[in-house]
Coordinates of C-alpha atoms in Angstrom, one line a residue:
R1 CA -11.9 128.6 120.5
R2 CA -11.7 126.3 123.4
V3 CA -14.3 126.8 126.0
T4 CA -13.1 124.5 128.5
A5 CA -9.8 123.9 130.1
P6 CA -7.6 121.4 128.8
G7 CA -8.4 118.1 130.2
A8 CA -11.9 119.1 131.2
V9 CA -15.4 118.4 129.7
L10 CA -18.4 120.3 130.4
R11 CA -21.3 118.8 132.4
G12 CA -24.6 119.4 130.7
R13 CA -26.6 120.4 133.9
R14 CA -27.6 123.9 134.7
D15 CA -27.2 123.1 138.2
G16 CA -23.4 123.1 138.2
W17 CA -21.6 123.3 135.1
G18 CA -18.0 121.8 135.7
P19 CA -14.9 119.6 135.3
L20 CA -16.2 116.0 135.0
Y21 CA -12.6 115.0 135.4
F22 CA -9.2 116.4 136.5
R23 CA -5.8 116.5 135.1
A24 CA -2.9 117.5 137.6
M25 CA -1.5 121.4 136.6
T26 CA 1.9 122.2 137.0
A27 CA 0.6 124.6 139.5
T28 CA 0.8 123.7 143.1
V29 CA -1.2 125.2 146.1
T30 CA 0.4 125.0 149.4
L31 CA -1.5 125.1 152.5
N32 CA -0.5 126.7 155.6
G33 CA -3.5 128.2 157.2
K34 CA -2.9 131.7 156.6
S35 CA -2.7 132.6 152.9
L36 CA -5.3 130.8 150.9
T37 CA -7.1 133.0 148.2
V38 CA -9.9 132.6 145.9
D39 CA -7.8 132.0 143.0
Q40 CA -6.2 129.1 144.7
V41 CA -9.7 127.6 145.4
V42 CA -10.6 127.7 141.9
A43 CA -7.3 126.3 140.8
V44 CA -7.8 123.1 143.2
A45 CA -11.3 123.2 142.6
R46 CA -11.7 123.4 138.9
R47 CA -8.4 123.1 137.4
G48 CA -6.7 120.2 139.0
A49 CA -3.9 122.0 141.0
R50 CA -2.0 119.7 143.6
V51 CA -2.1 120.3 147.0
E52 CA 0.7 120.0 149.5
I53 CA 1.0 121.1 153.2
S54 CA 3.6 123.4 154.6
E55 CA 6.2 122.2 156.7
E56 CA 5.9 125.5 159.0
A57 CA 2.1 124.7 159.5
T58 CA 2.7 121.0 160.1
E59 CA 5.0 121.7 162.8
R60 CA 2.5 124.5 164.2
A61 CA -0.5 121.9 164.3
T62 CA 1.9 119.4 166.0
Q63 CA 2.9 121.8 168.7
S64 CA -0.9 122.9 169.3
R65 CA -1.9 119.3 169.4
A66 CA 0.7 118.5 171.9
A67 CA -0.7 121.3 174.1
L68 CA -4.0 120.2 173.9
E69 CA -2.9 116.5 175.0
R70 CA -1.1 118.0 178.0
D71 CA -4.4 119.8 179.1
L72 CA -6.2 116.5 178.9
A73 CA -3.4 114.4 180.8
R74 CA -3.7 117.3 183.5
G75 CA -7.4 116.4 183.8
D76 CA -8.9 119.6 182.3
V77 CA -12.5 119.3 181.4
I78 CA -12.8 120.6 177.8
Y79 CA -16.0 121.0 175.8
G80 CA -16.4 118.7 173.2
V81 CA -12.9 116.9 173.8
N82 CA -14.1 115.2 177.1
T83 CA -17.6 116.2 177.6
G84 CA -20.7 115.7 175.4
F85 CA -22.3 118.2 172.8
G86 CA -24.7 120.9 172.9
R87 CA -27.3 120.3 175.7
L88 CA -25.1 117.4 176.6
A89 CA -22.1 119.5 177.7
N90 CA -22.3 118.7 181.2
V91 CA -21.7 114.9 180.6
L92 CA -18.2 113.8 181.4
I93 CA -16.6 111.2 179.2
P94 CA -14.0 108.7 180.5
P95 CA -10.7 109.0 178.7
D96 CA -11.1 105.4 177.0
D97 CA -14.2 106.8 175.3
L98 CA -12.8 109.6 173.8
S99 CA -12.0 108.4 170.3
R100 CA -15.4 106.9 170.2
L101 CA -17.2 109.9 171.4
Q102 CA -15.7 111.6 168.0
R103 CA -16.3 108.7 165.8
N104 CA -20.1 108.9 167.3
L105 CA -20.1 112.5 166.7
I106 CA -19.2 112.3 163.1
V107 CA -21.6 109.0 162.2
S108 CA -24.8 110.7 164.1
H109 CA -24.1 113.8 162.1
V110 CA -24.5 112.4 158.6
A111 CA -27.8 113.5 158.2
G112 CA -27.5 115.7 154.8
V113 CA -30.4 115.1 152.1
G114 CA -30.8 116.3 148.5
D115 CA -28.6 116.0 145.3
P116 CA -25.0 115.6 145.8
L117 CA -23.2 119.1 145.6
P118 CA -21.1 119.2 142.4
A119 CA -17.4 117.9 142.2
D120 CA -16.1 121.2 142.2
M121 CA -17.7 122.5 145.3
V122 CA -16.8 119.4 147.0
R123 CA -13.3 120.2 146.3
A124 CA -13.5 123.7 147.3
I125 CA -14.8 122.3 150.7
M126 CA -12.2 119.7 151.3
L127 CA -9.4 122.5 150.4
L128 CA -10.8 124.9 153.1
R129 CA -11.3 122.4 155.4
S130 CA -7.8 121.4 155.2
N131 CA -6.6 124.6 155.3
V132 CA -8.4 125.7 158.6
L133 CA -7.5 122.6 160.4
L134 CA -3.8 123.5 159.9
K135 CA -4.2 126.5 162.1
E136 CA -2.6 126.2 165.6
T137 CA -5.8 127.1 167.2
S138 CA -7.4 123.7 166.0
G139 CA -5.6 121.4 168.2
V140 CA -5.7 118.5 165.8
R141 CA -3.1 116.2 164.3
P142 CA -2.0 117.4 161.1
A143 CA -2.5 114.2 159.5
L144 CA -6.4 115.1 159.0
A145 CA -5.4 118.0 156.7
D146 CA -2.5 115.8 155.1
R147 CA -5.3 113.1 154.3
L148 CA -7.6 115.8 152.7
A149 CA -4.9 117.0 150.8
R150 CA -4.2 113.5 149.4
M151 CA -7.6 113.0 148.6
L152 CA -8.0 116.1 146.6
N153 CA -4.9 115.0 144.6
A154 CA -6.4 111.6 143.9
G155 CA -9.6 112.7 142.8
I156 CA -11.6 111.0 145.6
H157 CA -14.7 113.3 146.5
P158 CA -16.9 112.4 149.4
V159 CA -20.6 112.4 148.6
I160 CA -22.0 115.5 150.4
P161 CA -25.7 116.4 150.1
E162 CA -26.6 119.9 149.5
Q163 CA -29.4 120.2 152.1
G164 CA -29.4 119.6 155.9
S165 CA -26.9 122.4 157.3
V166 CA -28.2 125.8 159.1
G167 CA -24.9 127.0 159.4
A168 CA -24.6 127.3 163.1
S169 CA -22.0 125.1 165.1
G170 CA -20.8 125.1 161.5
D171 CA -22.1 123.2 158.6
L172 CA -22.3 120.1 160.8
S173 CA -24.1 117.9 158.4
S174 CA -22.0 118.8 155.3
L175 CA -18.6 118.6 157.0
A176 CA -19.9 115.3 158.7
H177 CA -20.3 113.6 155.1
L178 CA -16.7 114.8 154.6
A179 CA -15.5 113.4 157.7
Y180 CA -17.3 110.2 157.2
A181 CA -15.4 109.2 154.1
L182 CA -12.3 110.3 155.7
I183 CA -12.5 107.6 158.4
G184 CA -13.3 105.2 155.5
E185 CA -16.9 104.9 155.7
G186 CA -19.9 105.8 153.3
E187 CA -19.3 106.4 149.7
V188 CA -17.1 108.8 147.5
D189 CA -17.1 109.7 143.9
V190 CA -13.7 108.7 142.2
A191 CA -12.7 111.4 139.7
P192 CA -13.5 110.0 136.1
T193 CA -10.7 109.0 133.8
E194 CA -10.5 109.1 130.3
S195 CA -11.2 105.8 128.4
G196 CA -10.5 106.3 124.7
S197 CA -13.2 108.7 123.7
A198 CA -15.5 108.0 126.9
V199 CA -15.5 109.6 130.1
V200 CA -16.1 106.8 132.7
S201 CA -17.0 107.8 136.4
R202 CA -17.3 105.9 139.5
R203 CA -19.3 105.9 142.8
V204 CA -17.4 103.4 145.4
A205 CA -17.1 102.5 148.8
A206 CA -15.0 105.0 150.6
E207 CA -12.5 102.4 152.3
Q208 CA -12.2 100.7 149.0
A209 CA -11.0 104.3 147.0
L210 CA -8.7 105.4 149.8
R211 CA -6.9 102.1 150.1
A212 CA -6.6 101.7 146.4
A213 CA -4.9 105.4 146.3
G214 CA -2.5 104.3 149.2
I215 CA -4.3 106.4 151.8
E216 CA -5.1 105.2 155.1
P217 CA -8.6 105.6 156.5
I218 CA -8.0 107.8 159.8
T219 CA -9.0 106.9 163.2
L220 CA -10.2 110.3 165.0
E221 CA -8.8 111.0 168.3
A222 CA -10.0 113.4 171.2
K223 CA -11.7 116.7 169.6
E224 CA -11.0 115.7 166.0
G225 CA -14.3 114.9 165.0
L226 CA -15.6 118.2 166.6
S227 CA -13.2 120.6 165.0
F228 CA -13.9 118.7 161.5
I229 CA -17.4 119.6 161.6
N230 CA -17.2 122.9 163.6
G231 CA -16.8 125.3 160.8
T232 CA -18.4 127.4 158.0
Q233 CA -16.2 125.5 155.2
A234 CA -19.2 124.2 153.3
Q235 CA -20.8 127.5 152.8
S236 CA -17.5 129.2 152.4
G237 CA -16.1 126.9 149.8
I238 CA -19.5 127.7 147.7
L239 CA -19.1 131.1 148.2
A240 CA -15.7 131.3 147.2
L241 CA -16.6 129.8 143.8
L242 CA -19.6 132.2 143.3
V243 CA -17.3 135.1 144.0
H244 CA -15.1 134.3 141.4
D245 CA -17.9 133.2 138.8
S246 CA -19.8 136.7 139.8
A247 CA -16.7 138.8 138.7
T248 CA -16.4 136.7 135.6
L249 CA -20.0 137.4 134.7
W250 CA -19.8 141.0 135.6
R251 CA -17.5 141.6 132.9
A252 CA -19.3 139.5 130.5
A253 CA -22.6 141.7 131.2
H254 CA -20.5 144.6 129.9
A255 CA -19.7 143.0 126.8
A256 CA -23.6 142.1 126.2
A257 CA -24.4 145.6 127.2
A258 CA -22.1 147.2 124.9
M259 CA -23.3 145.2 121.7
S260 CA -26.5 146.0 122.7
L261 CA -26.3 149.4 122.9
E262 CA -24.8 149.5 119.6
A263 CA -27.4 147.3 118.0
L264 CA -29.9 149.8 119.7
L265 CA -28.3 152.9 118.2
G266 CA -27.6 154.2 121.8
T267 CA -25.4 156.8 122.7
P268 CA -22.2 156.6 124.7
V269 CA -22.6 160.2 126.4
P270 CA -23.8 158.6 129.6
F271 CA -20.8 156.7 130.3
D272 CA -18.7 160.3 130.2
E273 CA -15.8 160.6 133.0
R274 CA -17.3 163.8 134.0
I275 CA -20.5 162.3 135.1
H276 CA -19.3 159.7 137.2
G277 CA -16.5 161.9 138.7
V278 CA -19.2 163.7 140.6
R279 CA -20.9 160.5 142.0
P280 CA -17.8 158.5 142.6
H281 CA -18.8 155.3 143.6
P282 CA -15.9 152.8 142.9
G283 CA -18.3 150.3 141.2
Q284 CA -20.0 152.9 139.1
Q285 CA -16.8 154.4 137.9
E286 CA -15.3 151.1 137.0
S287 CA -18.5 150.2 135.1
A288 CA -18.4 153.5 133.3
A289 CA -14.7 153.1 132.1
L290 CA -15.2 149.7 130.9
M291 CA -18.4 150.9 128.8
R292 CA -16.2 153.6 127.2
E293 CA -13.3 151.0 126.4
L294 CA -15.8 148.6 124.8
L295 CA -17.4 151.6 122.8
T296 CA -14.4 153.1 121.4
D297 CA -14.0 154.0 117.7
S298 CA -17.7 152.7 116.8
E299 CA -18.9 153.4 113.3
I300 CA -22.3 152.6 114.4
R301 CA -22.1 155.4 116.7
E302 CA -21.0 158.0 114.2
S303 CA -23.6 157.0 111.8
H304 CA -26.4 158.2 113.9
R305 CA -24.6 161.0 115.8
T306 CA -26.6 163.9 113.7
G307 CA -30.1 163.6 112.8
D308 CA -31.2 161.5 115.6
D309 CA -34.3 163.0 117.4
R310 CA -34.2 160.8 120.6
V311 CA -32.9 163.0 123.4
Q312 CA -32.1 160.1 125.9
D313 CA -31.9 156.3 125.8
A314 CA -34.0 154.0 128.3
Y315 CA -32.5 153.3 131.5
S316 CA -31.5 149.9 130.6
L317 CA -29.0 151.8 128.4
R318 CA -28.2 154.9 129.9
C319 CA -28.0 153.6 133.7
I320 CA -25.4 150.9 133.2
P321 CA -22.7 152.3 135.2
Q322 CA -25.2 153.1 138.1
I323 CA -26.8 149.6 138.1
L324 CA -24.1 147.3 137.2
G325 CA -21.7 149.4 139.3
T326 CA -24.0 148.8 142.3
V327 CA -23.7 145.2 141.6
R328 CA -20.2 145.3 141.5
D329 CA -19.7 147.1 145.1
A330 CA -22.0 144.5 146.4
M331 CA -19.7 141.6 144.9
R332 CA -16.7 143.4 146.4
Y333 CA -18.6 143.1 149.8
A334 CA -18.7 139.2 149.4
D335 CA -15.2 139.3 148.0
G336 CA -13.9 140.9 151.2
I337 CA -15.9 138.4 153.5
I338 CA -14.6 135.5 151.8
A339 CA -11.2 136.7 151.9
I340 CA -11.1 136.7 155.6
E341 CA -13.2 133.6 156.0
L342 CA -11.1 131.3 153.8
N343 CA -8.3 131.6 156.6
A344 CA -10.4 132.4 159.6
A345 CA -10.2 130.1 162.9
T346 CA -14.0 128.7 162.9
D347 CA -13.8 125.6 164.9
N348 CA -14.5 125.4 168.5
P349 CA -13.0 125.1 171.2
L350 CA -10.1 127.2 170.1
V351 CA -6.6 126.4 171.4
F352 CA -4.4 129.5 172.6
G353 CA -1.5 128.0 173.7
P354 CA -2.1 126.8 177.7
D355 CA -5.7 128.1 177.3
V356 CA -8.7 126.2 175.3
L357 CA -11.8 128.7 174.8
S358 CA -15.0 127.9 173.7
G359 CA -16.5 130.7 171.8
G360 CA -18.9 131.0 168.5
N361 CA -16.5 131.5 165.5
F362 CA -18.4 128.6 163.8
H363 CA -21.4 130.7 163.2
G364 CA -22.0 131.4 159.5
Q365 CA -23.6 134.6 159.8
P366 CA -21.1 136.7 157.9
V367 CA -21.1 134.1 154.9
A368 CA -24.7 133.6 155.0
M369 CA -25.4 137.4 154.5
A370 CA -22.6 137.7 151.9
L371 CA -24.4 135.0 149.8
D372 CA -27.9 137.0 150.2
V373 CA -26.3 140.1 149.0
L374 CA -24.4 138.3 146.2
T375 CA -28.1 136.7 145.3
I376 CA -29.6 139.9 145.1
S377 CA -26.7 141.6 143.1
L378 CA -27.0 138.7 140.4
T379 CA -30.6 139.1 140.1
T380 CA -30.2 142.8 139.5
L381 CA -27.9 142.0 136.8
A382 CA -30.2 139.6 135.0
G383 CA -33.1 141.8 135.4
L384 CA -31.0 144.7 133.6
A385 CA -29.8 142.2 130.7
E386 CA -33.5 140.9 130.1
R387 CA -34.5 144.5 129.7
R388 CA -32.1 145.1 127.1
L389 CA -32.8 141.8 125.1
D390 CA -36.4 142.4 125.2
R391 CA -35.8 145.9 123.6
M392 CA -33.8 144.1 120.7
L393 CA -36.8 141.7 119.9
N394 CA -39.6 144.2 120.4
P395 CA -40.1 146.0 117.2
D396 CA -41.6 149.1 118.9
C397 CA -38.4 149.6 120.8
S398 CA -35.6 148.2 118.5
Q399 CA -34.6 151.1 116.3
G400 CA -35.5 149.5 113.2
L401 CA -34.4 146.2 113.7
P402 CA -36.6 143.2 112.4
P403 CA -39.3 141.8 114.7
F404 CA -37.7 139.1 116.9
L405 CA -34.6 139.4 114.7
A406 CA -36.0 137.0 112.4
N407 CA -34.8 137.2 108.7
E408 CA -38.5 136.4 107.3
P409 CA -40.7 137.8 110.0
G410 CA -43.8 135.5 110.3
L411 CA -42.6 132.7 108.4
Q412 CA -39.8 132.8 111.1
S413 CA -40.3 133.5 114.8
G414 CA -36.6 134.4 115.4
L415 CA -35.5 134.6 119.0
M416 CA -39.2 135.5 120.1
M417 CA -38.9 132.5 122.8
L418 CA -35.2 133.6 124.0
Q419 CA -36.9 136.6 126.2
V420 CA -39.6 134.2 127.2
T421 CA -36.7 132.2 128.7
A422 CA -35.2 134.9 130.1
A423 CA -38.1 136.5 131.8
A424 CA -38.9 133.0 133.4
L425 CA -35.2 133.0 134.9
V426 CA -35.4 136.4 136.1
A427 CA -38.8 135.9 137.7
E428 CA -37.6 132.8 139.4
S429 CA -34.4 134.5 140.7
R430 CA -36.5 137.3 142.1
T431 CA -38.6 134.8 144.1
L432 CA -35.0 133.6 145.5
C433 CA -34.0 137.0 146.8
T434 CA -35.9 136.8 150.1
P435 CA -32.6 136.4 152.4
A436 CA -32.1 133.1 153.9
S437 CA -29.8 134.7 156.7
V438 CA -32.7 136.1 158.5
Q439 CA -34.8 132.6 158.7
S440 CA -33.6 131.4 161.9
I441 CA -35.1 128.3 163.2
P442 CA -33.8 127.4 166.8
T443 CA -32.0 123.8 166.8
D444 CA -30.3 121.3 169.5
G445 CA -33.0 121.7 172.0
N446 CA -33.0 125.7 171.7
Q447 CA -29.2 125.7 172.9
E448 CA -28.4 126.8 169.1
D449 CA -31.3 129.5 169.1
V450 CA -30.3 131.8 166.6
V451 CA -28.8 130.3 163.3
P452 CA -28.0 132.1 159.8
M453 CA -28.9 129.0 157.2
G454 CA -25.9 129.5 155.2
M455 CA -26.2 126.5 153.0
A456 CA -29.9 127.7 152.4
A457 CA -28.3 131.0 151.3
A458 CA -25.7 129.2 149.0
F459 CA -28.4 126.8 147.6
K460 CA -30.3 130.0 146.3
C461 CA -27.4 131.9 145.3
R462 CA -26.0 128.9 143.2
R463 CA -29.6 128.8 141.5
V464 CA -29.5 132.6 140.7
M465 CA -26.0 132.4 139.4
E466 CA -26.9 129.9 136.8
N467 CA -30.0 131.8 135.9
A468 CA -28.0 135.2 135.5
R469 CA -25.4 133.4 133.5
A470 CA -28.1 132.1 131.2
V471 CA -29.7 135.6 130.8
V472 CA -26.6 137.2 129.8
A473 CA -25.8 134.5 127.3
A474 CA -29.2 135.1 125.8
E475 CA -28.4 138.7 125.5
L476 CA -25.2 138.1 123.8
L477 CA -27.1 135.8 121.6
A478 CA -29.5 138.4 120.7
A479 CA -26.9 141.4 120.4
A480 CA -24.9 139.2 118.2
E481 CA -27.9 138.7 115.7
A482 CA -28.9 142.3 116.1
L483 CA -25.3 143.5 114.8
E484 CA -25.5 141.4 112.0
F485 CA -28.3 143.8 110.8
R486 CA -26.1 146.7 111.3
K487 CA -23.5 145.6 109.1
P488 CA -21.3 146.9 107.2
L489 CA -21.2 149.4 110.0
R490 CA -18.8 148.0 112.9
P491 CA -19.3 148.4 116.7
G492 CA -16.7 149.7 119.1
R493 CA -13.4 147.8 119.2
G494 CA -14.4 146.0 122.4
A495 CA -18.2 145.2 121.2
A496 CA -16.5 144.1 117.9
R497 CA -14.3 141.8 119.9
A498 CA -17.1 140.5 121.9
L499 CA -19.2 139.7 118.9
G500 CA -16.0 137.8 117.7
L501 CA -16.2 135.6 120.5
V502 CA -19.8 135.0 120.2
R503 CA -19.2 133.8 116.9
D504 CA -16.6 131.3 118.1
C505 CA -19.1 129.7 120.2
V506 CA -22.4 130.1 117.7
A507 CA -23.0 130.5 114.0
V508 CA -25.3 133.3 112.7
R509 CA -28.8 132.6 112.7
D510 CA -29.9 132.6 109.1
Q511 CA -33.0 130.4 109.8
D512 CA -35.0 129.1 112.7
R513 CA -33.0 126.6 114.8
P514 CA -33.3 125.4 118.4
I515 CA -32.2 128.0 120.9
T516 CA -31.2 126.0 123.8
P517 CA -27.6 124.5 122.5
D518 CA -26.5 128.3 121.6
V519 CA -27.5 129.7 124.8
E520 CA -25.8 126.7 126.8
R521 CA -22.5 127.1 124.5
L522 CA -22.4 131.0 125.5
A523 CA -23.2 130.3 129.1
A524 CA -20.4 127.7 129.4
A525 CA -18.0 130.5 127.7
I526 CA -18.8 132.9 130.2
R527 CA -18.4 130.6 133.1
E528 CA -14.9 129.8 131.4
G529 CA -13.9 133.4 131.2
V530 CA -13.9 133.7 127.7
F531 CA -15.6 137.2 127.8
A532 CA -13.7 138.4 130.7

């Protein structure tokens, strides 16, 4: 089974598995500022779908720009358009310096530090920024959105450091690094191309990459620099990908849970529809239904229906719907936030026909809180998986399975270290659950006195997502080995199907061998949706 999309290879880094190069799909995503979805973000960010700009959106943006230019010609004073920024808003800028004002804004805000964001996240940010600039409230030329779309189609990705944004007045630093490339300055990564069997990547000067692709660097005009960096598109682009990944991981976690329950000779009675009908949380009902589906027609279940003196299973088996259902509801909250944010007007000031209004839609509090909630829910999911993993390896809890699932316990250590690794990842994730969205530190001379720290929330959530995916992969690996010891009895249909998918990725462990490659292969398969 292929666990990568055609035309993509997996990067061997835990901080961002993803496509190293892109081939255009037949699919095309058309931006209009109104209808962008998470699935479309994933298609562009990871699958190489092409991007086009709708003619209707282009016309709306052109009319909005004309209205703003009429206001300027009339001599109106508009924040950030012909004034300074933040504490310097009372400084009036002469008409001849308006373009220079916008360029100065961009270059002065290129202040990020840390490792560059992975290519898929940069692409998501570019797509969201292009979509928002098409809204009639932005008052910028449609050429800005068009240039970003052309860069995406050419595989040109600005280098955006992952740290340096507090998420208020937008993701200023992150988006400034993006705009810096758009004006032909700084460096970009050009999507690697296949050269025989090798994958060749390049980092080049932005101007060189743009001109090689036939894209003219843009000269920013009045308001355009400010509109470009006022917005939540950095944290929102990351949230969009994490929302998608969390839904994929949630289903994989159920596959692992069903396999573990079968391996531990657990009972499916706690998933009875009647139990969950009297506590009708949506996620709980969805989780219980999925478990029933996965466990249907189990020979293992029939083998211990009678003669088993246990009254109840441990919580990690019995309470799967109550726990993973709550996780699902939390994920739905994040999903609802990003569905709105993808098409929201988040720059400043906003153009409403003849009125140009200054407000605070750039504040990232909704996104930052959603990221924090998602971090907590993913940590909960990982912690539950680790508990079942431990039960399968611990001879005191494993219902007769060999210690650590070793074929020759003592001579072999089996999967002893798998639980150690999972415990380390869960512990780290728990330390990252302190919300970033309450950690405000005033900035800009106390003008921006309450900030949401959205990119810090994204930074933590990214790490926890990788941790949780690895822990679920570890549970899948252990459950598959445990089910080998239950043969010739077969688990439920869905659990058997999941076991087959595990075996497509990793072979039976009949002797000790390195564990890391198996976990990484399964984590990659989870990310690619194999278990969804």
